[in-house]
Coordinates of C-alpha atoms and ligand atoms in Angstrom, one line a residue:
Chain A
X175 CA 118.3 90.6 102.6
X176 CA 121.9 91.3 103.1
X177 CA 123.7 92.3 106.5
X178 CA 125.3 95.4 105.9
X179 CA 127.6 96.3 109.3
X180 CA 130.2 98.1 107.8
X181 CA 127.4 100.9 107.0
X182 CA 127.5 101.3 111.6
X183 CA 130.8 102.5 111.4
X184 CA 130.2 106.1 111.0
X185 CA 128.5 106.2 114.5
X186 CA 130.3 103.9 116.5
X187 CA 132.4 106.3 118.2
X188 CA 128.7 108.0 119.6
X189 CA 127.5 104.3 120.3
X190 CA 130.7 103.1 122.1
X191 CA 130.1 106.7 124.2
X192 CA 126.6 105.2 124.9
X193 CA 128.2 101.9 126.3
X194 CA 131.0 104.1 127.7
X195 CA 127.8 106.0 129.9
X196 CA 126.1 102.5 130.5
X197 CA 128.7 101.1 132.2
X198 CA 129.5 104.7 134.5
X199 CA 125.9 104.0 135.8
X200 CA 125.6 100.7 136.1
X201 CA 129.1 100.8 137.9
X202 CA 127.7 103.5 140.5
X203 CA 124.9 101.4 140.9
X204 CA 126.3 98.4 141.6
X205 CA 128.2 100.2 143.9
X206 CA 124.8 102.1 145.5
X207 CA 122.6 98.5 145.4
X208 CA 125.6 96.7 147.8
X209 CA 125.9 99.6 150.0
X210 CA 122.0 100.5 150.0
X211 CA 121.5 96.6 150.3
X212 CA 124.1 95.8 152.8
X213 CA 122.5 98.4 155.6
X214 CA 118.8 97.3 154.3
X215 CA 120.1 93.7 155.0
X216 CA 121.6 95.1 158.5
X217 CA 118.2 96.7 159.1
X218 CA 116.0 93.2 158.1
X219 CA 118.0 91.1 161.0
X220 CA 118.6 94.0 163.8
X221 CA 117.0 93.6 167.0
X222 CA 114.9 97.1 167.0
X223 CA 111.5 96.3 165.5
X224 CA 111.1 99.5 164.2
X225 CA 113.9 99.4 162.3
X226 CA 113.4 95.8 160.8
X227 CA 109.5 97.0 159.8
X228 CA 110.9 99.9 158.0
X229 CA 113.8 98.1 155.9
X230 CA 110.7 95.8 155.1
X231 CA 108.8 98.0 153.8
X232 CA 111.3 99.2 151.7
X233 CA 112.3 96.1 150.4
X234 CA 108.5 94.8 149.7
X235 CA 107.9 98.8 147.8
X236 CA 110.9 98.5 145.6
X237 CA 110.5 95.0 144.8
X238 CA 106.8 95.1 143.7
X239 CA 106.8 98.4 141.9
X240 CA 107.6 98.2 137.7
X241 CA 111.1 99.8 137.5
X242 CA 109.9 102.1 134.6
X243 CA 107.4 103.6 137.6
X244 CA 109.9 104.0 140.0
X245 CA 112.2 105.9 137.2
X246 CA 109.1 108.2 135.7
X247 CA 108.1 109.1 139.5
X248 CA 111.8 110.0 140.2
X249 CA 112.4 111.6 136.7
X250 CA 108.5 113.2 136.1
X251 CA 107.0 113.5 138.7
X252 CA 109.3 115.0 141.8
X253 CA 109.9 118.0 139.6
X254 CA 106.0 119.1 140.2
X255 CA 107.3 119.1 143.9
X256 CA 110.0 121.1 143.2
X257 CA 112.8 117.9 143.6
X258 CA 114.9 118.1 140.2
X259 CA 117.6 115.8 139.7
X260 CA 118.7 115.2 136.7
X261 CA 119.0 112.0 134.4
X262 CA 122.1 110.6 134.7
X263 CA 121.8 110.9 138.9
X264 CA 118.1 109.8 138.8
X265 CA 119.4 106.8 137.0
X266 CA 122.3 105.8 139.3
X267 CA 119.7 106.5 142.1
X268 CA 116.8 104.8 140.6
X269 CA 118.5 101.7 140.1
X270 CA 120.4 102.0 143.7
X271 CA 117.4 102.0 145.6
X272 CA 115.9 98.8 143.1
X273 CA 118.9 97.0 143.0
X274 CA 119.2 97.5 146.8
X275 CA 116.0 96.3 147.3
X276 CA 116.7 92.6 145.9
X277 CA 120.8 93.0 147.5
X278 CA 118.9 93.1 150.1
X279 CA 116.8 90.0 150.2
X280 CA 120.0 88.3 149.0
X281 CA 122.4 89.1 151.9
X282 CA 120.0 88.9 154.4
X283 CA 119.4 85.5 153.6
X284 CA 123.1 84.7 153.9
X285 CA 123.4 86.6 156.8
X286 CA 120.6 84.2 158.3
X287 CA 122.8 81.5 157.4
X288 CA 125.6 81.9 159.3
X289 CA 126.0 79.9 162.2
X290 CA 125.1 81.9 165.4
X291 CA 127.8 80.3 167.0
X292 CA 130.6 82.0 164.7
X293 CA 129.5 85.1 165.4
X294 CA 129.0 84.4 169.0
X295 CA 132.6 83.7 169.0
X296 CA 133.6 87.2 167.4
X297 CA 131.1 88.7 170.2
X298 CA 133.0 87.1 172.8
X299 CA 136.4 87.9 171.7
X300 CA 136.0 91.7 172.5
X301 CA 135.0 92.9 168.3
X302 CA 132.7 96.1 168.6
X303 CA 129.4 95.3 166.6
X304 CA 130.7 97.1 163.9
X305 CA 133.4 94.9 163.7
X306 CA 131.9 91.8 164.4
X307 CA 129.9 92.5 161.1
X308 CA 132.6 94.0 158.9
X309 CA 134.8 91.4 159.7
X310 CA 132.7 88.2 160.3
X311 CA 128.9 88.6 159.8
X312 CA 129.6 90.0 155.7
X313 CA 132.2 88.1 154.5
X314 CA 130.8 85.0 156.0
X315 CA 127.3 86.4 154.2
X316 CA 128.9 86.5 150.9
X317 CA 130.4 83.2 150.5
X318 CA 126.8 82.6 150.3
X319 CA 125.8 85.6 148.6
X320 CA 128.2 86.5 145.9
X321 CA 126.1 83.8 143.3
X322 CA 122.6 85.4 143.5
X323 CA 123.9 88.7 144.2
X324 CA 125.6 88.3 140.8
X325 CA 121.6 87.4 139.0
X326 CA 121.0 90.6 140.8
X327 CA 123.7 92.6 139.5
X328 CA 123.0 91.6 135.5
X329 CA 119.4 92.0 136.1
X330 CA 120.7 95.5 137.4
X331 CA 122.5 96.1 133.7
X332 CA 119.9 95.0 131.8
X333 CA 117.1 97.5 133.7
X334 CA 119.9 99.9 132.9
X335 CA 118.8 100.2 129.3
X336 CA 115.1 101.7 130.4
X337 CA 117.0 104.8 131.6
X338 CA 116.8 105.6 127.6
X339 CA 113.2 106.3 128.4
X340 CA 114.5 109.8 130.9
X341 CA 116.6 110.9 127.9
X342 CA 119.7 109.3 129.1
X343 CA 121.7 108.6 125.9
X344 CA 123.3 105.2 127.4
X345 CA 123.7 102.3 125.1
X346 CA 120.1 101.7 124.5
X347 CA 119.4 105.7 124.1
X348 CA 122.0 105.6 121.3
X349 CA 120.9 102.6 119.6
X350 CA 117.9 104.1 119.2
X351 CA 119.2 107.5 117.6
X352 CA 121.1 105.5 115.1
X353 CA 118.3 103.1 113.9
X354 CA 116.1 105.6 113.3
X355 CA 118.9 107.8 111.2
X356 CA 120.3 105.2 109.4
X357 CA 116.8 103.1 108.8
X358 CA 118.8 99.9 109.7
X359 CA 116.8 98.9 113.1
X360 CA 118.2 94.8 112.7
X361 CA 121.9 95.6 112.0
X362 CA 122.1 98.3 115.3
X363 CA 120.0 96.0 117.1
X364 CA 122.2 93.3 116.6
X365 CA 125.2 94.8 117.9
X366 CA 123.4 95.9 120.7
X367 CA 122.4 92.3 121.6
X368 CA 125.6 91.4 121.4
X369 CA 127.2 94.0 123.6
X370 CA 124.8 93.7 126.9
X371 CA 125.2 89.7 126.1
X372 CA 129.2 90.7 126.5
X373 CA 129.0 93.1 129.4
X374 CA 126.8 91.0 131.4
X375 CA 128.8 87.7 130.3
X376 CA 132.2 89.7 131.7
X377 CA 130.4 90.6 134.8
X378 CA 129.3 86.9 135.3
X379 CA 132.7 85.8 134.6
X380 CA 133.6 88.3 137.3
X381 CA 131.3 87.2 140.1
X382 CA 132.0 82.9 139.4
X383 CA 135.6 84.5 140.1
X384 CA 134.9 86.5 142.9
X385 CA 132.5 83.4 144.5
X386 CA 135.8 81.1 144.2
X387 CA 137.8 83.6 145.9
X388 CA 135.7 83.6 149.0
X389 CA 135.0 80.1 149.1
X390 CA 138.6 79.4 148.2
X391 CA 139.1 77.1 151.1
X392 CA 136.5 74.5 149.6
X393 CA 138.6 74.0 146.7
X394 CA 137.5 71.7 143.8
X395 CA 134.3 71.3 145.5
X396 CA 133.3 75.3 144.4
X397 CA 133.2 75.4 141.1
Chain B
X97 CA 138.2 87.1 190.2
X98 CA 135.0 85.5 188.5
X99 CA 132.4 86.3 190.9
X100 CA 128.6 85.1 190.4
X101 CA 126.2 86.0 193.1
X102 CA 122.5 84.6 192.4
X103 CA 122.1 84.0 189.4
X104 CA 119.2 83.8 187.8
X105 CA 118.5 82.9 184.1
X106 CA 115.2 82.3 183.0
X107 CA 113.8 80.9 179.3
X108 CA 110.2 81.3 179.2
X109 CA 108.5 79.6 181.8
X110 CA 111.7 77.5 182.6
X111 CA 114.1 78.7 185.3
X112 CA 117.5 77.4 183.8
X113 CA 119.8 78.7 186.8
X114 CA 118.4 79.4 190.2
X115 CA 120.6 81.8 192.4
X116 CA 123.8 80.4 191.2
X117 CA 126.6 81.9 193.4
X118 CA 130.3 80.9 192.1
X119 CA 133.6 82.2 192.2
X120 CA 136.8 81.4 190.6
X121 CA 139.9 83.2 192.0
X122 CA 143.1 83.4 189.7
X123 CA 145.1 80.4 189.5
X124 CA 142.4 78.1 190.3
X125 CA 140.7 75.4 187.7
X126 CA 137.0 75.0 188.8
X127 CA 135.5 72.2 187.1
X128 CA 131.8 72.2 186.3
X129 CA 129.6 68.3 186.4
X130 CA 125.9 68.2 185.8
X131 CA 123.8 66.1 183.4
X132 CA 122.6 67.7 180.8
X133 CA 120.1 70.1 180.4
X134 CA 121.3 71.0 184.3
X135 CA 122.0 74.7 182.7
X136 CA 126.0 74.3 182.9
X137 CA 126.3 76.0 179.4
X138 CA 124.2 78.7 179.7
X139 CA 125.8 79.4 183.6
X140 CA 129.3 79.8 180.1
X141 CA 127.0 82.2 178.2
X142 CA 126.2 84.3 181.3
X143 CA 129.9 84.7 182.4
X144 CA 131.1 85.6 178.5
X145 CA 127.5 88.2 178.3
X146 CA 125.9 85.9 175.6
X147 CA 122.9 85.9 177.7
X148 CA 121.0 88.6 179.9
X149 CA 120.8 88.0 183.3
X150 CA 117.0 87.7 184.6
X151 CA 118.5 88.5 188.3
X152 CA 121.8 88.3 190.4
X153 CA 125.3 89.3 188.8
X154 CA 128.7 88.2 187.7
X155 CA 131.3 90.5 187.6
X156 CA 134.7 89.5 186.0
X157 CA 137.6 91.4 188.1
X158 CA 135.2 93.9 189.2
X159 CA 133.4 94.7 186.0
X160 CA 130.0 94.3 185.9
X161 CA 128.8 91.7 182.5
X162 CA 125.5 93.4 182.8
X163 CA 126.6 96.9 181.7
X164 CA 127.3 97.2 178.3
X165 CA 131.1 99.4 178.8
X166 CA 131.7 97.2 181.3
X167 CA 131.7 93.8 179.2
X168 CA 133.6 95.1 177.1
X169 CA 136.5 95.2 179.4
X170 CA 134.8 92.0 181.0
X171 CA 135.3 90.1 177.4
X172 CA 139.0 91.2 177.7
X173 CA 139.5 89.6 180.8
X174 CA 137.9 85.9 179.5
X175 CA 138.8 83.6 176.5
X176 CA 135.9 81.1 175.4
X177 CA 136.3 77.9 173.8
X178 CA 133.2 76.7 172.3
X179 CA 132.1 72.8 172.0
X180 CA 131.4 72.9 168.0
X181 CA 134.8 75.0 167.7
X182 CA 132.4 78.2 165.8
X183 CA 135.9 79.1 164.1
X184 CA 135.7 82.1 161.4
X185 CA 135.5 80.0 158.0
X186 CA 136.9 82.6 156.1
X187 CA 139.5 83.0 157.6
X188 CA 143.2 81.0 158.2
X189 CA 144.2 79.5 160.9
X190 CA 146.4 81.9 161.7
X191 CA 144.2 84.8 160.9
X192 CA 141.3 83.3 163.0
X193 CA 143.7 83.6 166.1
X194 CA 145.4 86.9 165.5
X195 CA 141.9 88.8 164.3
X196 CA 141.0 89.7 168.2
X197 CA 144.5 90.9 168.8
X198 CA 145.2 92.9 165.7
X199 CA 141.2 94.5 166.6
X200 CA 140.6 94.6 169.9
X201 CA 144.1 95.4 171.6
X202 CA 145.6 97.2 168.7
X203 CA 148.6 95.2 168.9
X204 CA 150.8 95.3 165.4
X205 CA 150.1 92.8 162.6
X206 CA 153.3 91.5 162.5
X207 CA 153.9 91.6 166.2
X208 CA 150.3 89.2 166.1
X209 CA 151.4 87.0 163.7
X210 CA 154.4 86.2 165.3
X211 CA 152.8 85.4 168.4
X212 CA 150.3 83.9 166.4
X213 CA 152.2 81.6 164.6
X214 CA 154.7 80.5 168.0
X215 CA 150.8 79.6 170.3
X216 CA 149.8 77.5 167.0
X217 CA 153.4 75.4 167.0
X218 CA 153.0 75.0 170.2
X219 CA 149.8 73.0 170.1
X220 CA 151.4 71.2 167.2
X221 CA 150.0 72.5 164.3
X222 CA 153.3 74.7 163.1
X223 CA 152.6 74.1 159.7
X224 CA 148.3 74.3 159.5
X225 CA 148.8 78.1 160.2
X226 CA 148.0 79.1 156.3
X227 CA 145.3 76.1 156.3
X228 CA 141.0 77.1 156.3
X229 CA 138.7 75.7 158.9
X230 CA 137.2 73.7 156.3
X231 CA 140.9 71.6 155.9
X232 CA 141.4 71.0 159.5
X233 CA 140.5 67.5 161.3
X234 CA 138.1 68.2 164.4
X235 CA 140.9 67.9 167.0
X236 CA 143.1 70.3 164.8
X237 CA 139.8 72.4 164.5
X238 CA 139.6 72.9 168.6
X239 CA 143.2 73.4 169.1
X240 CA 143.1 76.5 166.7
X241 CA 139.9 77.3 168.8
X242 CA 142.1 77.1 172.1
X243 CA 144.9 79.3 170.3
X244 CA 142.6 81.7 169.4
X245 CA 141.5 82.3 172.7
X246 CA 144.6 82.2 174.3
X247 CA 146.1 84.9 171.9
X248 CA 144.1 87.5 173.7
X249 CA 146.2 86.6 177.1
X250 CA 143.0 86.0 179.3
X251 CA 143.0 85.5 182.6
X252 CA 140.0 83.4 182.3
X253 CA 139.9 80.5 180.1
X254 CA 136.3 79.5 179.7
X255 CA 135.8 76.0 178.2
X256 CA 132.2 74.4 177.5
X257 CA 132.5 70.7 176.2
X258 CA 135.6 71.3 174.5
X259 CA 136.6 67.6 173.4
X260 CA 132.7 66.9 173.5
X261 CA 132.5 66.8 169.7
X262 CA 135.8 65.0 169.3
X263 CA 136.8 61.2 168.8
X264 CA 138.9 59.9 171.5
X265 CA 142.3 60.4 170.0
X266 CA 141.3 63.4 169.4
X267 CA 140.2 64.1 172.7
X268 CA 143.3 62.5 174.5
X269 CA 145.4 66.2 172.1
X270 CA 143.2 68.6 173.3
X271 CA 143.2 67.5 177.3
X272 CA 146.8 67.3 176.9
X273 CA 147.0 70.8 175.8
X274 CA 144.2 71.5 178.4
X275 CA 146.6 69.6 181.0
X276 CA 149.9 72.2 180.2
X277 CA 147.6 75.0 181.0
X278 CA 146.5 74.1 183.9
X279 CA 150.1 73.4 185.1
X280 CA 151.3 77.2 184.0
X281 CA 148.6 78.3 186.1
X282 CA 146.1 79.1 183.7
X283 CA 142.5 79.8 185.5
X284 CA 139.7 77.9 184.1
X285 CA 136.4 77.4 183.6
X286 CA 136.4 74.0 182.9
X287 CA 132.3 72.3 182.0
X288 CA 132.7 68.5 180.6
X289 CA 131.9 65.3 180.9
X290 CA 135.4 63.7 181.0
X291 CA 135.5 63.2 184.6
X292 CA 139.1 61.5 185.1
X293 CA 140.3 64.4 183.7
X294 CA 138.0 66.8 185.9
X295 CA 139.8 64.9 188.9
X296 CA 143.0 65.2 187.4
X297 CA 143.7 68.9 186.7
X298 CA 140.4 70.6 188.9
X299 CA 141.4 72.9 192.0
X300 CA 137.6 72.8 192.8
X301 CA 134.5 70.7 191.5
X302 CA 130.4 72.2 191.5
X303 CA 127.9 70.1 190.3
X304 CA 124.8 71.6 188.6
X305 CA 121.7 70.1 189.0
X306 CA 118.7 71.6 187.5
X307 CA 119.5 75.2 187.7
X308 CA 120.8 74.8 191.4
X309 CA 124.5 74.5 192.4
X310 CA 124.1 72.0 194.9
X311 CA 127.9 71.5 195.6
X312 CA 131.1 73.2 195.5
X313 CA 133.8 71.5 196.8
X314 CA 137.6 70.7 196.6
X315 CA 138.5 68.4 193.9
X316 CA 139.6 65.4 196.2
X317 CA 136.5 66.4 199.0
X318 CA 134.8 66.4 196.0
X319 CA 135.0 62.8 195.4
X320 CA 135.5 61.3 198.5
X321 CA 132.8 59.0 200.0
X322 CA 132.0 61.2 202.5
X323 CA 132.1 64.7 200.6
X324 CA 130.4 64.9 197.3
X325 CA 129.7 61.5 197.1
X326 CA 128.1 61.2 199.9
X327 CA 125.1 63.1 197.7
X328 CA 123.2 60.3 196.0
X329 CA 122.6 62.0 192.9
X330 CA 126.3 63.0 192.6
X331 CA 127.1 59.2 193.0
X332 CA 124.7 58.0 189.9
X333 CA 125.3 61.2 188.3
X334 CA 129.7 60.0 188.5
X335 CA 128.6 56.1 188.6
X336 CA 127.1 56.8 185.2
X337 CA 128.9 58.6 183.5
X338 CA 131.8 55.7 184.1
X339 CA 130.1 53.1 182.8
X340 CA 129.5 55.7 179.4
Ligands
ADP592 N1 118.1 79.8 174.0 C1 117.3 79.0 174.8 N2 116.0 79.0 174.7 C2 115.2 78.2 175.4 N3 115.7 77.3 176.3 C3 117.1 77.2 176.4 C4 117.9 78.0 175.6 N4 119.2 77.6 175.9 C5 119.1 76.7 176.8 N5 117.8 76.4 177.1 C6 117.4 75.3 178.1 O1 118.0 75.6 179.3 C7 118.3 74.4 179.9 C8 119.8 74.3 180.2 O2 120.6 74.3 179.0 P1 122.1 74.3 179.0 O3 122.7 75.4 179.8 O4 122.5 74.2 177.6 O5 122.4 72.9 179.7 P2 123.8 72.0 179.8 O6 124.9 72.8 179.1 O7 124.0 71.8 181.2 O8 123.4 70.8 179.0 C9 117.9 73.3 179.0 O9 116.7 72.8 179.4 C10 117.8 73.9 177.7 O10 116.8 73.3 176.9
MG593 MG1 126.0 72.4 177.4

């Protein structure tokens, strides 16, 4: 059999728009997982009971629930109830609340690791709580954090392609469309291996960059 | 004024301090002895509002640690130094000691920095300012800690075991820098073990002993054979911790 890619170029102006789309939502919901994770990971180590069962819960629902699920209940089944959104927000959304879920788990852990006596000292100094976590209790939490945050964020673009299934025309959605017009499923698969194995290789790259950053004062030793 | 009037701290079961009354009046440098365990740190972490009172109060110039708007303004007042330094990682040196200032009072950057940078070179570490936690020796470690309280001007200097975690060359930088306070007429709060130094620079000495303070006395009372020594548990508490 003979690999024929030059016969892709006719639609890689539509697929680069389908890559163009993947990376608008998985960019909002990176964003949305931090921010959604961040207050869930708040939520998991406050001092109201209440509030720590209920950021629990969520974590333990979105964590143990098949994304595809999550996406069809959003997508499918809130319409019956008169809730429509459509795909591109349900997708952002979808994997906000997901992605948020395991953020979650991830910065709480590094916010457990944090000596108390550091942030004692920020208590003491006169920071409002909001401060004291904004300025100590997060960035101290990423040092730790950034590394499996970052397993969390490609795990994030990857589930991205499953939005193809709520007719979202992202990467994956137009992959499809051209493999079944041009009847060359291994040549437009190819290239789509080999453009989440970039994207998710440049956000990796990103995150070993950021992790040094934080840690900078470690050196050589962070690597 | 530091004023503590029975105070009461309880951890489970165990009564940790039992109707503690103290108070420190500006200008003075009250040294608190006790052995371990006699509830001297957590007598710290009631005056800075790291722990709930379970009965009495301490106000700090007339604001009441218990009520919540009120520390806040309490916390102004007092600088702690901590025993295991607890300095921000993340941040410098210099951005570890000008954080509360730049947050808290609103003062300029640049105006913090300055001061920032002067409080550092005058504890000798002019040129550590830009260095991390993580690249500062123990001793150089605390004396950021000390700048870092200092920075907010308090009143109050509260200091819990600061040289406790230090070798003694270390310790012999710090207690000089401890010393110069206490000659500009810095108030402290001075817990440790270094009793020499206690003698040296203390306006007053209390000793703790099992939640209870048992005496409070002036410095050279304090350790006269017929003041605090006449106590027999102050005398093997100070007979032991000589031969240490
Ligand atoms: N958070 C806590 N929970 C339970 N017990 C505590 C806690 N903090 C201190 N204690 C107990 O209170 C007593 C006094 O401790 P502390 O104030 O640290 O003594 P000191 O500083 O004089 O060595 C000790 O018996 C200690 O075990
Ligand atoms: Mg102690």
């Amino acid at each position: 059999m003979r690999i024929d890619l030059s016969l892709l170029v006719p639609y890689l102006p539509f697929m680069l728009e389908g890559a163009l789309l993947t990376a608008q939502v998985c960019v909002l919901a990176l964003l949305g997982s931090l921010i959604v994770g961040a207050l869930m990971a708040v939520a998991r180590t406050s001092a109201n009971t209440l509030l720590r069962r209920a950021a629990s819960i969520y974590a333990d629902l979105f964590r143990n629930v098949p994304f595809i699920v999550q996406l069809f209940f959003f997508y499918y089944g809130l319409p019956e109830i008169g809730i429509y959104i459509d795909a591109f927000t349900t997708g952002v959304v979808a994997l906000s609340i997901a992605g948020g879920a395991f953020t979650s788990d991830v910065i709480r852990s590094g916010i457990l690791a944090i000596e108390p006596g550091i942030i004692e000292a920020a208590q003491v100094s006169g920071l409002s709580k909001t401060k004291v976590f904004s300025k100590i209790v997060l960035p101290v939490a990423l040092r730790t954090s950034v590394r499996p945050m970052g397993s969390v964020f490609i795990n994030l673009i990857l589930t991205s392609s499953i939005l193809s299934t709520i007719t979202l025309n992202e990467l994956t959605g137009t992959a499809k469309i051209v493999a079944s017009d041009t009847f060359k499923p291994f040549e437009v698969y190819v290239v789509l291996l080999i453009a989440y194995a970039t994207l998710t290789y440049l956000v990796s790259l990103l995150i070993a960059a950021l992790h040094r950053r934080l840690n900078r004062d470690l050196g050589e030793a962070v690597r | 004024m530091i004023k503590a009037q029975s105070v009461r701290k309880v951890f489970g079961s165990v009564t940790v301090l039992d109707g503690v009354d103290l108070t420190v009046a500006p200008g003075e440098v009250v040294s608190i002895l006790g052995s371990s365990g006699s509830g001297k740190s957590t007598l710290i972490r009631c005056i800075n509002g790291l722990e709930r009172l379970d009965g009495g109060s301490i106000t700090v110039d007339d604001f009441d640690v218990s009520k919540p708007k009120e520390l806040a303004e309490a916390r102004k007042r007092s600088g702690t130094v901590f025993q295991m330094f607890n300095l921000y990682p993340h941040m410098t040196a210099l951005q570890n000691v000008t954080l509360a200032p730049v947050e808290v009072l609103k003062r300029p950057k640049a105006e913090a920095e300055a001061e920032g940078r002067a409080l550092l070179a005058s504890v000798g570490l002019a040129d550590r300012a830009d260095a991390f936690p993580s690249q500062l020796s123990g001793g150089q470690r605390q004396r950021v800690g000390i700048c870092r309280a200092l920075a907010m001007k308090p009143r109050y200097l509260l200091l819990d075991e600061v040289t406790s975690a230090l070798d003694p060359e270390m310790t012999a930088d710090v207690l000089d820098i401890l010393a110069k306070l206490a000659k500009e007429g810095t108030t402290m709060v001075f817990v440790t073990h270094e009793i020499e130094f206690a003698r040296t620079i203390s306006s007053r000495v209390v000793f703790l002993e099992k939640g209870r303070l048992v005496v409070d006395l002036p410095t050279e009372q304090f350790f006269a054979a017929d003041g605090g020594l006449a106590n027999p548990r102050i005398a093997q508490f100070l007979s032991k911790m000589r031969k240490d």
